[in-house]
Amino acid sequence: MQAVFDGHNDVLFRLWNNAAKGADPVAEFIEGTRQGHIDMPRARKGGLAGGLCAIYITSGSIRDDVRDANGHYAVPLSAPLERSPSLDVALDMAAIAFRIERAGGWKICRNSTDIEAAEAAGKFAAVLHMEGCEAIDADLAALDVFYAAGLRSLGPVWSRNTIFGHGVPFAFPSRPDTGPGLTEAGKRLVKACNRMGIAIDLAHITEQGFWDVARLSEKPLIVSHSNAHAITPISRNLTDKQLDAVRESNGLVGLNFAVTMLREDGAKRADTPLSDMIRHIDYLVERVGIDGVAMGSDFDGATIPAEIGDAAGLPRLVAAMRDAGYGDAELAKICRDNWLRVLRSAWHEAA
């Protein structure tokens, strides 16, 4: 079975949300559930060896189902969040991650050696990621603490504005050039991440923010869960010019499984065929190169194709890629190795 290292999931958010309703997040992950997309039994069944697990602070439900007669929609940006309650939630999610580790459900990985050791031991290799930095202060004191706790990747914004920059709204059709980019605090954050060895994720930032990071960062450009705007013109997807910049930086784009980011019509329909995913993979490979395309599922954070269903269904996507002409070496790169390459670079590890 082809091992998959996935660049983005929201399993911690699902576990935190259910814990608030009385569920045991450790048991839910280790013993399994019918909810969501990821737990230990389904990860093992589908070959999901690990991934970047997001600490994400919710703004509540996002109404991307409000569409006009043509299927178009434009959801206003969620309001910025206050730092103090955001920090509390971030700490709660981190605590869930550590409790799962203590119970033997996964290994929190701080470098590629940890990832490889977890895989060899048959444990899920979890990398802590922060999706939107509402829990981080402008002076970056909290960044040092979260780094010490294991944070190794972050996105300066989710699809709302923070003290660090501006996010893209959920809109179709729309370009990602929807507003300003990094703030001065955001520029300091990018430099600090480069210095400390924290990967910077550009999945939710405006196009101007993308270019701000491209100018400032010394590391490969990483877009953990976005697709090709030329196929699906949603604001979250990447233009050809952005894809070219990712390639020039020796960076990476992770294929997002969200159906609204795969379909030409942007519809939120689970009956989206795997051929739509293959079309995006083919386009990304042609534009970025085989070394710059990976997986960024958005498991537990989006509606995904019913043919995959959850983490246990990953072999069906791998089979579709194989049927489309991708050989063993190419599958290994897209499914796992490209993520390890770019993370090693971001984390100051030797190639």
mmCIF file of C-alpha atoms in Angstrom:
data_model
loop_
_atom_site.group_PDB
_atom_site.id
_atom_site.type_symbol
_atom_site.label_atom_id
_atom_site.label_comp_id
_atom_site.label_asym_id
_atom_site.label_seq_id
_atom_site.Cartn_x
_atom_site.Cartn_y
_atom_site.Cartn_z
ATOM 1 C CA MET A 1 0.000 0.000 0.000
ATOM 2 C CA GLN A 2 1.281 3.467 -0.897
ATOM 3 C CA ALA A 3 2.033 5.474 2.254
ATOM 4 C CA VAL A 4 0.534 8.975 2.330
ATOM 5 C CA PHE A 5 1.820 11.968 4.278
ATOM 6 C CA ASP A 6 -0.895 14.596 4.118
ATOM 7 C CA GLY A 7 -0.238 18.334 4.288
ATOM 8 C CA HIS A 8 -3.423 19.447 6.005
ATOM 9 C CA ASN A 9 -6.195 18.093 8.196
ATOM 10 C CA ASP A 10 -8.565 19.460 10.848
ATOM 11 C CA VAL A 11 -8.821 16.382 13.053
ATOM 12 C CA LEU A 12 -7.848 18.383 16.154
ATOM 13 C CA PHE A 13 -10.699 20.790 15.524
ATOM 14 C CA ARG A 14 -13.172 17.903 15.195
ATOM 15 C CA LEU A 15 -11.891 16.281 18.380
ATOM 16 C CA TRP A 16 -11.967 19.594 20.267
ATOM 17 C CA ASN A 17 -15.482 20.338 19.033
ATOM 18 C CA ASN A 18 -16.737 16.918 20.095
ATOM 19 C CA ALA A 19 -14.956 17.158 23.449
ATOM 20 C CA ALA A 20 -16.983 20.295 24.165
ATOM 21 C CA LYS A 21 -20.065 18.089 23.759
ATOM 22 C CA GLY A 22 -18.773 15.505 26.218
ATOM 23 C CA ALA A 23 -16.846 13.095 23.984
ATOM 24 C CA ASP A 24 -13.433 11.676 24.893
ATOM 25 C CA PRO A 25 -11.070 12.933 22.151
ATOM 26 C CA VAL A 26 -8.390 10.347 22.905
ATOM 27 C CA ALA A 27 -10.789 7.411 22.664
ATOM 28 C CA GLU A 28 -12.422 8.934 19.576
ATOM 29 C CA PHE A 29 -9.101 9.022 17.754
ATOM 30 C CA ILE A 30 -7.598 5.749 18.972
ATOM 31 C CA GLU A 31 -10.687 3.541 18.972
ATOM 32 C CA GLY A 32 -12.294 5.128 15.917
ATOM 33 C CA THR A 33 -15.597 6.741 15.067
ATOM 34 C CA ARG A 34 -18.041 7.051 12.202
ATOM 35 C CA GLN A 35 -17.677 10.822 12.281
ATOM 36 C CA GLY A 36 -15.381 12.904 10.111
ATOM 37 C CA HIS A 37 -12.470 11.550 8.136
ATOM 38 C CA ILE A 38 -9.491 10.624 10.341
ATOM 39 C CA ASP A 39 -8.900 8.316 13.279
ATOM 40 C CA MET A 40 -6.262 5.696 13.940
ATOM 41 C CA PRO A 41 -8.147 2.681 12.474
ATOM 42 C CA ARG A 42 -9.089 4.487 9.262
ATOM 43 C CA ALA A 43 -5.621 6.009 8.856
ATOM 44 C CA ARG A 44 -4.038 2.567 9.067
ATOM 45 C CA LYS A 45 -6.553 1.086 6.663
ATOM 46 C CA GLY A 46 -5.927 3.787 4.068
ATOM 47 C CA GLY A 47 -2.145 4.057 4.403
ATOM 48 C CA LEU A 48 -2.287 7.548 5.938
ATOM 49 C CA ALA A 49 1.076 7.555 7.687
ATOM 50 C CA GLY A 50 0.910 11.101 9.054
ATOM 51 C CA GLY A 51 0.320 14.725 8.304
ATOM 52 C CA LEU A 52 0.111 18.323 9.412
ATOM 53 C CA CYS A 53 -2.606 18.605 12.057
ATOM 54 C CA ALA A 54 -4.078 22.079 12.284
ATOM 55 C CA ILE A 55 -4.781 24.135 15.365
ATOM 56 C CA TYR A 56 -7.690 26.134 13.971
ATOM 57 C CA ILE A 57 -9.934 28.642 15.735
ATOM 58 C CA THR A 58 -13.458 28.649 14.335
ATOM 59 C CA SER A 59 -15.494 31.678 13.324
ATOM 60 C CA GLY A 60 -18.632 29.549 13.260
ATOM 61 C CA SER A 61 -20.324 28.077 10.201
ATOM 62 C CA ILE A 62 -19.355 29.426 6.773
ATOM 63 C CA ARG A 63 -22.324 29.858 4.423
ATOM 64 C CA ASP A 64 -20.744 28.902 1.112
ATOM 65 C CA ASP A 65 -24.065 27.286 0.168
ATOM 66 C CA VAL A 66 -25.710 30.665 -0.478
ATOM 67 C CA ARG A 67 -25.533 30.755 -4.259
ATOM 68 C CA ASP A 68 -27.256 32.604 -7.056
ATOM 69 C CA ALA A 69 -28.931 30.976 -10.050
ATOM 70 C CA ASN A 70 -25.524 30.450 -11.690
ATOM 71 C CA GLY A 71 -24.040 28.748 -8.630
ATOM 72 C CA HIS A 72 -21.963 31.792 -7.740
ATOM 73 C CA TYR A 73 -21.384 33.005 -4.182
ATOM 74 C CA ALA A 74 -19.287 35.497 -2.229
ATOM 75 C CA VAL A 75 -19.089 35.016 1.535
ATOM 76 C CA PRO A 76 -17.897 38.098 3.435
ATOM 77 C CA LEU A 77 -14.745 37.624 5.491
ATOM 78 C CA SER A 78 -15.355 36.524 9.052
ATOM 79 C CA ALA A 79 -14.596 39.150 11.665
ATOM 80 C CA PRO A 80 -11.134 39.093 13.274
ATOM 81 C CA LEU A 81 -10.915 37.141 16.521
ATOM 82 C CA GLU A 82 -9.704 38.316 19.912
ATOM 83 C CA ARG A 83 -6.387 36.899 21.028
ATOM 84 C CA SER A 84 -7.155 35.769 24.581
ATOM 85 C CA PRO A 85 -9.990 33.318 23.803
ATOM 86 C CA SER A 86 -8.126 32.196 20.679
ATOM 87 C CA LEU A 87 -5.093 31.350 22.799
ATOM 88 C CA ASP A 88 -7.284 29.321 25.150
ATOM 89 C CA VAL A 89 -8.663 27.268 22.252
ATOM 90 C CA ALA A 90 -5.206 26.773 20.744
ATOM 91 C CA LEU A 91 -3.908 25.463 24.059
ATOM 92 C CA ASP A 92 -6.916 23.147 24.363
ATOM 93 C CA MET A 93 -6.188 21.656 20.923
ATOM 94 C CA ALA A 94 -2.489 21.282 21.661
ATOM 95 C CA ALA A 95 -3.378 19.528 24.908
ATOM 96 C CA ILE A 96 -5.566 17.051 22.990
ATOM 97 C CA ALA A 97 -2.630 16.354 20.676
ATOM 98 C CA PHE A 98 -0.330 15.607 23.629
ATOM 99 C CA ARG A 99 -2.918 13.418 25.344
ATOM 100 C CA ILE A 100 -3.264 11.333 22.187
ATOM 101 C CA GLU A 101 0.527 10.998 22.068
ATOM 102 C CA ARG A 102 0.729 9.893 25.705
ATOM 103 C CA ALA A 103 -1.954 7.289 25.017
ATOM 104 C CA GLY A 104 0.045 5.891 22.093
ATOM 105 C CA GLY A 105 -2.254 7.130 19.322
ATOM 106 C CA TRP A 106 0.365 9.081 17.415
ATOM 107 C CA LYS A 107 3.804 10.668 17.628
ATOM 108 C CA ILE A 108 4.156 14.460 17.574
ATOM 109 C CA CYS A 109 7.030 15.041 15.169
ATOM 110 C CA ARG A 110 9.458 17.956 15.305
ATOM 111 C CA ASN A 111 11.800 16.908 12.482
ATOM 112 C CA SER A 112 11.975 14.463 9.600
ATOM 113 C CA THR A 113 13.797 11.892 11.731
ATOM 114 C CA ASP A 114 10.779 11.838 14.040
ATOM 115 C CA ILE A 115 8.475 11.342 11.043
ATOM 116 C CA GLU A 116 10.494 8.441 9.700
ATOM 117 C CA ALA A 117 10.760 6.837 13.161
ATOM 118 C CA ALA A 118 7.001 7.117 13.683
ATOM 119 C CA GLU A 119 6.329 5.557 10.294
ATOM 120 C CA ALA A 120 8.743 2.720 11.054
ATOM 121 C CA ALA A 121 6.957 2.084 14.354
ATOM 122 C CA GLY A 122 3.543 2.108 12.676
ATOM 123 C CA LYS A 123 2.443 5.281 14.474
ATOM 124 C CA PHE A 124 0.715 8.249 12.883
ATOM 125 C CA ALA A 125 3.324 10.996 12.393
ATOM 126 C CA ALA A 126 1.566 14.192 13.517
ATOM 127 C CA VAL A 127 3.123 17.607 12.877
ATOM 128 C CA LEU A 128 1.525 20.516 14.727
ATOM 129 C CA HIS A 129 0.399 23.328 12.427
ATOM 130 C CA MET A 130 -1.393 26.592 13.255
ATOM 131 C CA GLU A 131 -3.976 27.660 10.680
ATOM 132 C CA GLY A 132 -4.353 31.388 11.297
ATOM 133 C CA CYS A 133 -2.239 32.914 14.051
ATOM 134 C CA GLU A 134 -4.875 34.512 16.263
ATOM 135 C CA ALA A 135 -3.211 32.867 19.287
ATOM 136 C CA ILE A 136 0.136 34.556 18.541
ATOM 137 C CA ASP A 137 0.964 38.052 19.805
ATOM 138 C CA ALA A 138 2.609 40.765 17.699
ATOM 139 C CA ASP A 139 5.805 40.480 19.769
ATOM 140 C CA LEU A 140 5.915 36.743 18.950
ATOM 141 C CA ALA A 141 6.467 35.649 22.553
ATOM 142 C CA ALA A 142 3.812 32.942 22.164
ATOM 143 C CA LEU A 143 5.550 31.717 19.017
ATOM 144 C CA ASP A 144 8.569 30.714 21.087
ATOM 145 C CA VAL A 145 6.345 28.801 23.495
ATOM 146 C CA PHE A 146 4.408 26.999 20.772
ATOM 147 C CA TYR A 147 7.667 26.161 18.982
ATOM 148 C CA ALA A 148 9.026 24.629 22.173
ATOM 149 C CA ALA A 149 5.806 22.614 22.410
ATOM 150 C CA GLY A 150 6.276 21.248 18.893
ATOM 151 C CA LEU A 151 4.736 23.727 16.440
ATOM 152 C CA ARG A 152 6.577 23.363 13.141
ATOM 153 C CA SER A 153 4.226 24.950 10.583
ATOM 154 C CA LEU A 154 1.839 27.887 10.474
ATOM 155 C CA GLY A 155 -0.325 29.943 8.158
ATOM 156 C CA PRO A 156 -0.311 33.660 9.058
ATOM 157 C CA VAL A 157 -4.027 33.815 8.249
ATOM 158 C CA TRP A 158 -7.061 31.656 7.728
ATOM 159 C CA SER A 159 -9.821 33.155 5.538
ATOM 160 C CA ARG A 160 -10.135 36.188 7.791
ATOM 161 C CA ASN A 161 -7.759 38.984 8.748
ATOM 162 C CA THR A 162 -5.271 38.828 11.610
ATOM 163 C CA ILE A 163 -2.650 41.191 12.984
ATOM 164 C CA PHE A 164 -0.267 39.486 10.564
ATOM 165 C CA GLY A 165 -2.120 39.779 7.270
ATOM 166 C CA HIS A 166 -5.252 39.434 5.192
ATOM 167 C CA GLY A 167 -7.114 36.290 4.207
ATOM 168 C CA VAL A 168 -9.056 35.490 1.060
ATOM 169 C CA PRO A 169 -12.848 35.143 1.332
ATOM 170 C CA PHE A 170 -14.749 32.094 0.153
ATOM 171 C CA ALA A 171 -15.987 33.203 -3.266
ATOM 172 C CA PHE A 172 -16.719 31.633 -6.658
ATOM 173 C CA PRO A 173 -15.853 32.751 -9.209
ATOM 174 C CA SER A 174 -13.126 34.981 -7.826
ATOM 175 C CA ARG A 175 -9.430 35.623 -8.108
ATOM 176 C CA PRO A 176 -7.228 35.457 -4.992
ATOM 177 C CA ASP A 177 -6.299 39.124 -5.399
ATOM 178 C CA THR A 178 -8.929 40.278 -2.910
ATOM 179 C CA GLY A 179 -7.087 42.669 -0.591
ATOM 180 C CA PRO A 180 -3.833 43.718 1.072
ATOM 181 C CA GLY A 181 -1.101 41.313 2.108
ATOM 182 C CA LEU A 182 1.177 41.120 5.127
ATOM 183 C CA THR A 183 1.233 43.720 7.857
ATOM 184 C CA GLU A 184 4.507 44.848 9.445
ATOM 185 C CA ALA A 185 3.881 42.277 12.176
ATOM 186 C CA GLY A 186 3.377 39.673 9.466
ATOM 187 C CA LYS A 187 6.718 40.501 7.924
ATOM 188 C CA ARG A 188 8.377 40.021 11.314
ATOM 189 C CA LEU A 189 6.560 36.697 11.646
ATOM 190 C CA VAL A 190 7.901 35.457 8.301
ATOM 191 C CA LYS A 191 11.465 36.367 9.237
ATOM 192 C CA ALA A 192 11.087 34.698 12.633
ATOM 193 C CA CYS A 193 9.766 31.504 11.063
ATOM 194 C CA ASN A 194 12.704 31.406 8.649
ATOM 195 C CA ARG A 195 15.108 31.881 11.536
ATOM 196 C CA MET A 196 13.496 29.308 13.845
ATOM 197 C CA GLY A 197 12.718 26.659 11.247
ATOM 198 C CA ILE A 198 8.929 26.876 11.041
ATOM 199 C CA ALA A 199 7.265 26.180 7.695
ATOM 200 C CA ILE A 200 5.067 29.013 6.345
ATOM 201 C CA ASP A 201 1.798 27.974 4.709
ATOM 202 C CA LEU A 202 0.119 30.269 2.148
ATOM 203 C CA ALA A 203 -3.125 28.343 1.668
ATOM 204 C CA HIS A 204 -5.543 31.053 2.868
ATOM 205 C CA ILE A 205 -3.638 34.285 2.251
ATOM 206 C CA THR A 206 -4.434 36.907 -0.387
ATOM 207 C CA GLU A 207 -2.418 36.997 -3.593
ATOM 208 C CA GLN A 208 -0.692 40.162 -2.342
ATOM 209 C CA GLY A 209 0.231 38.316 0.842
ATOM 210 C CA PHE A 210 1.576 35.445 -1.250
ATOM 211 C CA TRP A 211 3.884 37.825 -3.083
ATOM 212 C CA ASP A 212 4.917 39.518 0.165
ATOM 213 C CA VAL A 213 6.046 36.159 1.550
ATOM 214 C CA ALA A 214 7.743 35.288 -1.746
ATOM 215 C CA ARG A 215 9.824 38.467 -1.477
ATOM 216 C CA LEU A 216 10.685 38.041 2.205
ATOM 217 C CA SER A 217 11.094 34.327 2.764
ATOM 218 C CA GLU A 218 14.334 32.487 2.202
ATOM 219 C CA LYS A 219 12.525 29.147 2.085
ATOM 220 C CA PRO A 220 10.489 27.291 -0.573
ATOM 221 C CA LEU A 221 6.917 28.522 -0.983
ATOM 222 C CA ILE A 222 4.409 26.096 0.549
ATOM 223 C CA VAL A 223 0.680 26.072 -0.182
ATOM 224 C CA SER A 224 -0.602 23.136 1.822
ATOM 225 C CA HIS A 225 -4.153 22.704 0.490
ATOM 226 C CA SER A 226 -5.020 24.596 -2.687
ATOM 227 C CA ASN A 227 -5.624 23.704 -6.329
ATOM 228 C CA ALA A 228 -5.409 25.230 -9.817
ATOM 229 C CA HIS A 229 -7.397 28.425 -10.376
ATOM 230 C CA ALA A 230 -7.325 27.812 -14.142
ATOM 231 C CA ILE A 231 -9.617 24.813 -13.589
ATOM 232 C CA THR A 232 -11.678 25.939 -10.597
ATOM 233 C CA PRO A 233 -11.753 29.740 -10.276
ATOM 234 C CA ILE A 234 -12.346 29.964 -6.534
ATOM 235 C CA SER A 235 -10.460 32.574 -4.523
ATOM 236 C CA ARG A 236 -8.601 29.868 -2.562
ATOM 237 C CA ASN A 237 -6.968 28.355 -5.658
ATOM 238 C CA LEU A 238 -3.657 29.441 -7.206
ATOM 239 C CA THR A 239 -3.148 31.348 -10.440
ATOM 240 C CA ASP A 240 -0.610 30.180 -13.001
ATOM 241 C CA LYS A 241 1.710 33.001 -11.949
ATOM 242 C CA GLN A 242 1.590 31.813 -8.347
ATOM 243 C CA LEU A 243 2.191 28.209 -9.392
ATOM 244 C CA ASP A 244 5.209 29.320 -11.416
ATOM 245 C CA ALA A 245 6.584 31.089 -8.330
ATOM 246 C CA VAL A 246 6.138 27.928 -6.267
ATOM 247 C CA ARG A 247 8.118 26.012 -8.855
ATOM 248 C CA GLU A 248 10.882 28.625 -9.004
ATOM 249 C CA SER A 249 11.259 28.475 -5.221
ATOM 250 C CA ASN A 250 11.441 24.661 -5.243
ATOM 251 C CA GLY A 251 8.254 24.710 -3.191
ATOM 252 C CA LEU A 252 5.111 22.623 -2.987
ATOM 253 C CA VAL A 253 1.335 22.648 -3.536
ATOM 254 C CA GLY A 254 -0.866 20.137 -1.719
ATOM 255 C CA LEU A 255 -3.970 18.935 -3.575
ATOM 256 C CA ASN A 256 -7.075 19.992 -1.637
ATOM 257 C CA PHE A 257 -9.826 17.335 -1.675
ATOM 258 C CA ALA A 258 -12.595 19.907 -1.037
ATOM 259 C CA VAL A 259 -15.115 19.435 -3.833
ATOM 260 C CA THR A 260 -15.737 23.189 -4.130
ATOM 261 C CA MET A 261 -12.069 23.587 -5.047
ATOM 262 C CA LEU A 262 -12.038 20.691 -7.522
ATOM 263 C CA ARG A 263 -15.132 21.113 -9.672
ATOM 264 C CA GLU A 264 -15.298 23.503 -12.625
ATOM 265 C CA ASP A 265 -18.691 24.692 -11.366
ATOM 266 C CA GLY A 266 -17.504 25.105 -7.765
ATOM 267 C CA ALA A 267 -20.494 23.121 -6.497
ATOM 268 C CA LYS A 268 -20.568 21.535 -3.055
ATOM 269 C CA ARG A 269 -21.410 18.032 -4.250
ATOM 270 C CA ALA A 270 -19.968 14.866 -2.771
ATOM 271 C CA ASP A 271 -20.603 12.994 -6.037
ATOM 272 C CA THR A 272 -17.582 14.789 -7.535
ATOM 273 C CA PRO A 273 -15.633 12.175 -9.555
ATOM 274 C CA LEU A 274 -12.012 11.266 -8.914
ATOM 275 C CA SER A 275 -11.298 12.389 -12.471
ATOM 276 C CA ASP A 276 -11.661 15.990 -11.246
ATOM 277 C CA MET A 277 -8.857 15.339 -8.752
ATOM 278 C CA ILE A 278 -6.687 13.782 -11.435
ATOM 279 C CA ARG A 279 -7.259 16.782 -13.676
ATOM 280 C CA HIS A 280 -5.927 19.111 -10.984
ATOM 281 C CA ILE A 281 -2.983 16.821 -10.238
ATOM 282 C CA ASP A 282 -2.071 16.703 -13.931
ATOM 283 C CA TYR A 283 -2.277 20.491 -14.204
ATOM 284 C CA LEU A 284 -0.214 21.068 -11.065
ATOM 285 C CA VAL A 285 2.436 18.575 -12.162
ATOM 286 C CA GLU A 286 2.679 20.259 -15.555
ATOM 287 C CA ARG A 287 2.992 23.714 -13.996
ATOM 288 C CA VAL A 288 4.989 23.040 -10.807
ATOM 289 C CA GLY A 289 6.783 19.794 -11.649
ATOM 290 C CA ILE A 290 6.554 16.309 -10.195
ATOM 291 C CA ASP A 291 8.687 17.360 -7.210
ATOM 292 C CA GLY A 292 6.300 20.143 -6.226
ATOM 293 C CA VAL A 293 2.922 18.403 -5.945
ATOM 294 C CA ALA A 294 1.657 16.593 -2.861
ATOM 295 C CA MET A 295 -1.460 15.847 -0.825
ATOM 296 C CA GLY A 296 -3.301 18.452 1.256
ATOM 297 C CA SER A 297 -6.622 16.738 1.840
ATOM 298 C CA ASP A 298 -8.421 19.106 4.241
ATOM 299 C CA PHE A 299 -9.789 15.977 5.926
ATOM 300 C CA ASP A 300 -12.239 16.888 8.708
ATOM 301 C CA GLY A 301 -12.491 20.405 7.297
ATOM 302 C CA ALA A 302 -14.344 20.054 4.001
ATOM 303 C CA THR A 303 -16.798 18.052 1.911
ATOM 304 C CA ILE A 304 -14.673 15.585 -0.067
ATOM 305 C CA PRO A 305 -15.536 13.202 -2.921
ATOM 306 C CA ALA A 306 -17.754 10.348 -1.770
ATOM 307 C CA GLU A 307 -15.567 7.893 -3.700
ATOM 308 C CA ILE A 308 -12.844 8.564 -1.143
ATOM 309 C CA GLY A 309 -15.146 9.018 1.843
ATOM 310 C CA ASP A 310 -12.464 9.286 4.524
ATOM 311 C CA ALA A 311 -8.851 8.359 5.215
ATOM 312 C CA ALA A 312 -9.607 4.680 4.606
ATOM 313 C CA GLY A 313 -10.477 5.533 0.996
ATOM 314 C CA LEU A 314 -7.090 6.946 0.038
ATOM 315 C CA PRO A 315 -6.102 3.802 -1.901
ATOM 316 C CA ARG A 316 -8.901 4.582 -4.373
ATOM 317 C CA LEU A 317 -7.271 7.926 -5.202
ATOM 318 C CA VAL A 318 -3.866 6.277 -5.489
ATOM 319 C CA ALA A 319 -5.365 3.684 -7.856
ATOM 320 C CA ALA A 320 -6.917 6.457 -9.974
ATOM 321 C CA MET A 321 -3.536 8.180 -10.178
ATOM 322 C CA ARG A 322 -1.911 4.931 -11.233
ATOM 323 C CA ASP A 323 -4.580 4.424 -13.896
ATOM 324 C CA ALA A 324 -3.815 7.969 -15.113
ATOM 325 C CA GLY A 325 -0.209 6.971 -15.778
ATOM 326 C CA TYR A 326 1.639 7.808 -12.574
ATOM 327 C CA GLY A 327 4.263 5.177 -11.776
ATOM 328 C CA ASP A 328 5.617 4.022 -8.427
ATOM 329 C CA ALA A 329 8.344 6.664 -8.203
ATOM 330 C CA GLU A 330 5.945 9.484 -9.080
ATOM 331 C CA LEU A 331 3.311 8.222 -6.654
ATOM 332 C CA ALA A 332 5.879 8.071 -3.852
ATOM 333 C CA LYS A 333 6.798 11.710 -4.477
ATOM 334 C CA ILE A 334 3.233 13.027 -4.626
ATOM 335 C CA CYS A 335 1.922 10.920 -1.762
ATOM 336 C CA ARG A 336 4.792 11.336 0.713
ATOM 337 C CA ASP A 337 8.317 12.241 -0.329
ATOM 338 C CA ASN A 338 7.695 15.766 -1.587
ATOM 339 C CA TRP A 339 6.348 16.819 1.792
ATOM 340 C CA LEU A 340 9.403 15.459 3.568
ATOM 341 C CA ARG A 341 11.693 17.267 1.129
ATOM 342 C CA VAL A 342 10.104 20.675 1.611
ATOM 343 C CA LEU A 343 9.737 20.278 5.373
ATOM 344 C CA ARG A 344 13.412 19.401 5.683
ATOM 345 C CA SER A 345 14.226 22.640 3.902
ATOM 346 C CA ALA A 346 11.880 24.716 6.082
ATOM 347 C CA TRP A 347 13.241 23.075 9.206
ATOM 348 C CA HIS A 348 16.929 23.699 8.355
ATOM 349 C CA GLU A 349 17.665 19.987 7.930
ATOM 350 C CA ALA A 350 20.217 18.570 5.538
ATOM 351 C CA ALA A 351 18.799 17.187 2.296
#
